[in-house]
PDB file of C-alpha atoms in Angstrom:
ATOM      1  CA  VAL A  22      70.741  44.227 -59.620  1.00 92.00           C
ATOM      2  CA  GLN A  23      74.529  43.916 -59.466  1.00 95.00           C
ATOM      3  CA  LEU A  24      76.658  44.496 -56.382  1.00 96.00           C
ATOM      4  CA  GLN A  25      80.430  44.773 -56.729  1.00 95.00           C
ATOM      5  CA  ALA A  26      82.429  44.628 -53.502  1.00 95.00           C
ATOM      6  CA  SER A  27      86.082  45.523 -53.116  1.00 95.00           C
ATOM      7  CA  GLY A  28      88.677  46.486 -50.527  1.00 96.00           C
ATOM      8  CA  GLY A  29      89.376  43.239 -48.716  1.00 94.00           C
ATOM      9  CA  GLY A  30      92.851  42.009 -47.918  1.00 96.00           C
ATOM     10  CA  LEU A  31      95.330  40.937 -45.268  1.00 97.00           C
ATOM     11  CA  VAL A  32      95.803  43.213 -42.272  1.00 97.00           C
ATOM     12  CA  GLN A  33      97.480  42.882 -38.895  1.00 97.00           C
ATOM     13  CA  PRO A  34      95.479  42.901 -35.661  1.00 97.00           C
ATOM     14  CA  GLY A  35      94.677  46.460 -34.694  1.00 97.00           C
ATOM     15  CA  GLY A  36      94.791  47.600 -38.297  1.00 97.00           C
ATOM     16  CA  SER A  37      92.119  49.108 -40.525  1.00 98.00           C
ATOM     17  CA  LEU A  38      90.451  48.378 -43.836  1.00 97.00           C
ATOM     18  CA  ARG A  39      87.759  50.041 -45.905  1.00 98.00           C
ATOM     19  CA  LEU A  40      85.317  47.976 -47.936  1.00 98.00           C
ATOM     20  CA  SER A  41      83.270  49.461 -50.751  1.00 97.00           C
ATOM     21  CA  CYS A  42      80.282  48.160 -52.661  1.00 97.00           C
ATOM     22  CA  VAL A  43      79.024  49.676 -55.887  1.00 97.00           C
ATOM     23  CA  VAL A  44      75.354  48.956 -56.592  1.00 96.00           C
ATOM     24  CA  SER A  45      74.031  49.027 -60.153  1.00 95.00           C
ATOM     25  CA  GLU A  46      70.876  50.924 -59.140  1.00 94.00           C
ATOM     26  CA  SER A  47      70.067  53.912 -57.021  1.00 93.00           C
ATOM     27  CA  LEU A  48      70.280  53.140 -53.309  1.00 93.00           C
ATOM     28  CA  TYR A  49      66.875  54.799 -52.963  1.00 92.00           C
ATOM     29  CA  ASN A  50      65.399  51.690 -54.610  1.00 92.00           C
ATOM     30  CA  PHE A  51      66.189  49.608 -51.530  1.00 94.00           C
ATOM     31  CA  ASN A  52      64.820  49.481 -47.996  1.00 95.00           C
ATOM     32  CA  VAL A  53      68.097  48.206 -46.547  1.00 96.00           C
ATOM     33  CA  VAL A  54      71.717  48.285 -47.700  1.00 96.00           C
ATOM     34  CA  GLY A  55      74.557  46.793 -45.732  1.00 97.00           C
ATOM     35  CA  TRP A  56      77.198  44.185 -45.067  1.00 98.00           C
ATOM     36  CA  TYR A  57      77.192  40.584 -43.888  1.00 98.00           C
ATOM     37  CA  ARG A  58      80.106  38.272 -43.236  1.00 98.00           C
ATOM     38  CA  GLN A  59      80.751  34.567 -43.066  1.00 98.00           C
ATOM     39  CA  ALA A  60      83.689  33.050 -41.233  1.00 96.00           C
ATOM     40  CA  PRO A  61      84.854  29.479 -41.916  1.00 91.00           C
ATOM     41  CA  GLY A  62      82.533  26.969 -40.308  1.00 93.00           C
ATOM     42  CA  LYS A  63      80.066  29.641 -39.221  1.00 96.00           C
ATOM     43  CA  GLU A  64      76.765  30.983 -40.489  1.00 96.00           C
ATOM     44  CA  ARG A  65      76.523  34.236 -42.359  1.00 97.00           C
ATOM     45  CA  GLU A  66      75.822  37.117 -39.971  1.00 97.00           C
ATOM     46  CA  MET A  67      74.794  40.735 -40.312  1.00 97.00           C
ATOM     47  CA  VAL A  68      77.627  43.168 -39.655  1.00 98.00           C
ATOM     48  CA  ALA A  69      76.071  46.556 -40.308  1.00 98.00           C
ATOM     49  CA  ASP A  70      73.239  48.045 -42.316  1.00 96.00           C
ATOM     50  CA  ILE A  71      71.466  51.273 -43.144  1.00 96.00           C
ATOM     51  CA  LEU A  72      67.699  51.503 -43.322  1.00 95.00           C
ATOM     52  CA  ARG A  73      66.034  53.815 -45.802  1.00 90.00           C
ATOM     53  CA  GLY A  74      65.513  56.874 -43.624  1.00 87.00           C
ATOM     54  CA  GLY A  75      69.045  56.719 -42.235  1.00 87.00           C
ATOM     55  CA  ALA A  76      68.958  54.470 -39.163  1.00 94.00           C
ATOM     56  CA  ARG A  77      72.058  52.340 -38.776  1.00 96.00           C
ATOM     57  CA  ASP A  78      72.383  48.932 -37.129  1.00 96.00           C
ATOM     58  CA  TYR A  79      75.560  47.180 -36.042  1.00 98.00           C
ATOM     59  CA  SER A  80      76.230  43.758 -34.627  1.00 98.00           C
ATOM     60  CA  ASP A  81      77.429  43.827 -31.031  1.00 97.00           C
ATOM     61  CA  SER A  82      80.776  42.383 -32.070  1.00 97.00           C
ATOM     62  CA  VAL A  83      81.670  45.365 -34.281  1.00 98.00           C
ATOM     63  CA  MET A  84      79.916  48.208 -32.457  1.00 97.00           C
ATOM     64  CA  GLY A  85      82.316  51.085 -31.928  1.00 97.00           C
ATOM     65  CA  ARG A  86      84.908  49.691 -34.345  1.00 98.00           C
ATOM     66  CA  PHE A  87      83.104  49.600 -37.702  1.00 98.00           C
ATOM     67  CA  THR A  88      81.274  52.426 -39.435  1.00 98.00           C
ATOM     68  CA  ILE A  89      78.878  51.999 -42.338  1.00 98.00           C
ATOM     69  CA  SER A  90      78.192  54.831 -44.764  1.00 96.00           C
ATOM     70  CA  GLU A  91      76.541  55.411 -48.109  1.00 95.00           C
ATOM     71  CA  ASN A  92      77.078  57.722 -51.034  1.00 93.00           C
ATOM     72  CA  ASP A  93      73.775  58.095 -52.836  1.00 89.00           C
ATOM     73  CA  TYR A  94      75.351  59.945 -55.767  1.00 91.00           C
ATOM     74  CA  LYS A  95      77.793  57.112 -56.445  1.00 92.00           C
ATOM     75  CA  ASN A  96      75.423  54.268 -55.427  1.00 95.00           C
ATOM     76  CA  THR A  97      78.090  53.091 -53.024  1.00 97.00           C
ATOM     77  CA  VAL A  98      77.947  51.530 -49.576  1.00 97.00           C
ATOM     78  CA  SER A  99      81.162  51.499 -47.550  1.00 97.00           C
ATOM     79  CA  LEU A 100      82.333  49.833 -44.363  1.00 98.00           C
ATOM     80  CA  GLU A 101      85.192  51.415 -42.453  1.00 98.00           C
ATOM     81  CA  MET A 102      86.747  48.795 -40.187  1.00 98.00           C
ATOM     82  CA  THR A 103      89.167  49.757 -37.419  1.00 98.00           C
ATOM     83  CA  SER A 104      90.808  47.957 -34.487  1.00 98.00           C
ATOM     84  CA  LEU A 105      90.499  44.736 -36.428  1.00 98.00           C
ATOM     85  CA  LYS A 106      90.699  41.448 -34.573  1.00 97.00           C
ATOM     86  CA  SER A 107      91.457  37.925 -35.726  1.00 96.00           C
ATOM     87  CA  GLU A 108      87.797  37.051 -35.202  1.00 96.00           C
ATOM     88  CA  ASP A 109      86.877  39.590 -37.892  1.00 97.00           C
ATOM     89  CA  THR A 110      88.430  37.268 -40.456  1.00 97.00           C
ATOM     90  CA  ALA A 111      85.685  36.317 -42.906  1.00 98.00           C
ATOM     91  CA  ILE A 112      84.305  36.810 -46.360  1.00 98.00           C
ATOM     92  CA  TYR A 113      82.340  40.059 -46.369  1.00 98.00           C
ATOM     93  CA  TYR A 114      79.256  40.371 -48.553  1.00 97.00           C
ATOM     94  CA  CYS A 115      77.443  43.462 -49.675  1.00 97.00           C
ATOM     95  CA  HIS A 116      73.667  43.093 -49.354  1.00 96.00           C
ATOM     96  CA  THR A 117      70.502  44.960 -50.290  1.00 96.00           C
ATOM     97  CA  GLU A 118      66.812  44.339 -49.623  1.00 96.00           C
ATOM     98  CA  VAL A 119      63.510  45.425 -51.082  1.00 93.00           C
ATOM     99  CA  TRP A 120      60.601  44.853 -48.728  1.00 93.00           C
ATOM    100  CA  PRO A 121      57.084  43.766 -49.695  1.00 92.00           C
ATOM    101  CA  THR A 122      54.606  46.472 -50.662  1.00 91.00           C
ATOM    102  CA  PRO A 123      50.831  46.481 -51.212  1.00 92.00           C
ATOM    103  CA  GLN A 124      51.612  46.173 -54.934  1.00 92.00           C
ATOM    104  CA  ASP A 125      54.217  43.396 -54.626  1.00 90.00           C
ATOM    105  CA  GLU A 126      54.120  40.895 -51.743  1.00 91.00           C
ATOM    106  CA  HIS A 127      57.614  39.577 -52.405  1.00 92.00           C
ATOM    107  CA  LYS A 128      60.779  40.440 -50.526  1.00 92.00           C
ATOM    108  CA  TYR A 129      63.861  40.745 -52.716  1.00 95.00           C
ATOM    109  CA  GLU A 130      67.445  40.281 -51.577  1.00 95.00           C
ATOM    110  CA  TYR A 131      70.615  40.861 -53.561  1.00 96.00           C
ATOM    111  CA  TRP A 132      74.188  39.831 -52.744  1.00 96.00           C
ATOM    112  CA  GLY A 133      77.614  40.811 -53.951  1.00 94.00           C
ATOM    113  CA  GLN A 134      80.311  38.268 -54.708  1.00 91.00           C
ATOM    114  CA  GLY A 135      82.143  38.689 -51.395  1.00 92.00           C
ATOM    115  CA  THR A 136      85.548  40.036 -50.501  1.00 96.00           C
ATOM    116  CA  GLN A 137      87.989  38.254 -48.190  1.00 97.00           C
ATOM    117  CA  VAL A 138      89.210  39.995 -45.056  1.00 98.00           C
ATOM    118  CA  THR A 139      92.010  38.258 -43.160  1.00 98.00           C
ATOM    119  CA  VAL A 140      93.292  39.626 -39.869  1.00 97.00           C
ATOM    120  CA  SER A 141      96.554  37.964 -38.930  1.00 96.00           C
ATOM    121  CA  SER A 142     100.045  38.789 -37.768  1.00 94.00           C
TER     122      SER A 142
END
């Protein structure tokens, strides 16, 4: 499984960016698709994800500012980021999961290469 993220860059506080992730397989193959981020000196954290079935989760720090969406025809997961703050500066990673089943007890996780988002004036 290949995940190709794009859309990062430098933006001023209060600005917006849109991240996109193209997945090499149908999104229906995964139980979860979403985005994580890792700021310098900090652990990687979940930003937003979509569960198979449509439920969406957001971290408290981005709730109301970020919106995650998916395009099943294009195998793409996007993250619309608005009202950006300096603390949003991080490398953003696209992520997918396949949960264990009765036929396969393993959990599988896949990561994109990361795209840098820098919020600074």
